[in-house]
Structure formats: C-alpha cells, structure tokens
Coordinates of C-alpha atoms in Angstrom, one line a residue:
M1 CA 40.4 21.5 -11.0
D2 CA 40.4 20.3 -7.3
Y3 CA 38.9 23.6 -6.2
V4 CA 36.0 23.1 -8.6
S5 CA 35.2 19.6 -7.3
A6 CA 35.5 21.0 -3.8
L7 CA 33.1 23.8 -4.4
V8 CA 30.4 22.0 -6.4
P9 CA 28.7 20.0 -3.5
P10 CA 28.2 23.1 -1.2
V11 CA 26.9 25.2 -4.1
V12 CA 24.4 22.4 -5.1
M13 CA 23.3 22.0 -1.5
A14 CA 22.8 25.8 -1.1
A15 CA 20.8 25.9 -4.3
L16 CA 18.6 23.0 -3.2
F17 CA 18.1 24.6 0.2
I18 CA 17.1 27.9 -1.3
G19 CA 14.6 26.1 -3.5
V20 CA 13.1 24.3 -0.5
V21 CA 12.7 27.5 1.4
R22 CA 11.1 29.2 -1.5
V23 CA 8.6 26.4 -1.9
I24 CA 7.8 26.5 1.8
V25 CA 7.3 30.2 1.8
K26 CA 5.1 30.1 -1.4
T27 CA 2.8 27.4 0.0
Q28 CA 2.1 29.3 3.2
G29 CA -1.3 30.9 3.3
G30 CA -3.2 31.6 0.1
A31 CA -6.0 29.6 -1.4
A32 CA -4.7 26.2 -0.1
K33 CA -4.5 27.4 3.5
S34 CA -8.0 26.6 4.5
K35 CA -7.9 23.2 2.8
E36 CA -4.7 22.3 4.6
D37 CA -6.1 23.6 7.9
A38 CA -9.2 21.5 7.5
A39 CA -7.1 18.4 6.7
V40 CA -5.0 18.9 9.9
D41 CA -8.2 19.5 12.0
A42 CA -9.7 16.3 10.6
A43 CA -6.6 14.3 11.3
L44 CA -6.5 15.7 14.9
A45 CA -10.1 14.9 15.4
R46 CA -9.7 11.3 14.2
A47 CA -6.7 10.9 16.5
E48 CA -8.7 12.3 19.4
N49 CA -11.6 10.0 18.7
T50 CA -9.4 7.0 18.4
R51 CA -7.7 7.8 21.7
Q52 CA -11.1 8.3 23.5
A53 CA -12.5 5.1 22.0
A54 CA -9.6 2.9 23.0
P55 CA -10.3 1.0 26.2
D56 CA -8.1 1.9 29.1
A57 CA -5.7 -0.8 30.1

C-alpha cells in the first residue's frame, strides 16, 4: 500500500496540470478574444495616462 500513497500525489498533480493546460488552450481566441484584448488595451491606456499625469519628482 505504500506504493499507492507514493503514486497518488504525482497522478493528482498531473491531472490538475492537464486540466489547467486544457482550460488555457480552450480560452485562447474565439468569441472572447476581442473582449479580452479590449480589456487589456483599456488597462494599458489607463496605466499610460496615469504615468503621464503623475508629476515628475
């Protein structure tokens, strides 16, 4: 039974890793891509405006 307890954690971690990779691959592109790109562009624009508006010290 020691071998079972030794193998369970790596198997569980491998399954979770595969699940995360599948989610990442599925969410790339598609209908949500333009919405995600717009959100990133808006965040970058806000950061740029904040940086330009801050007085130089």
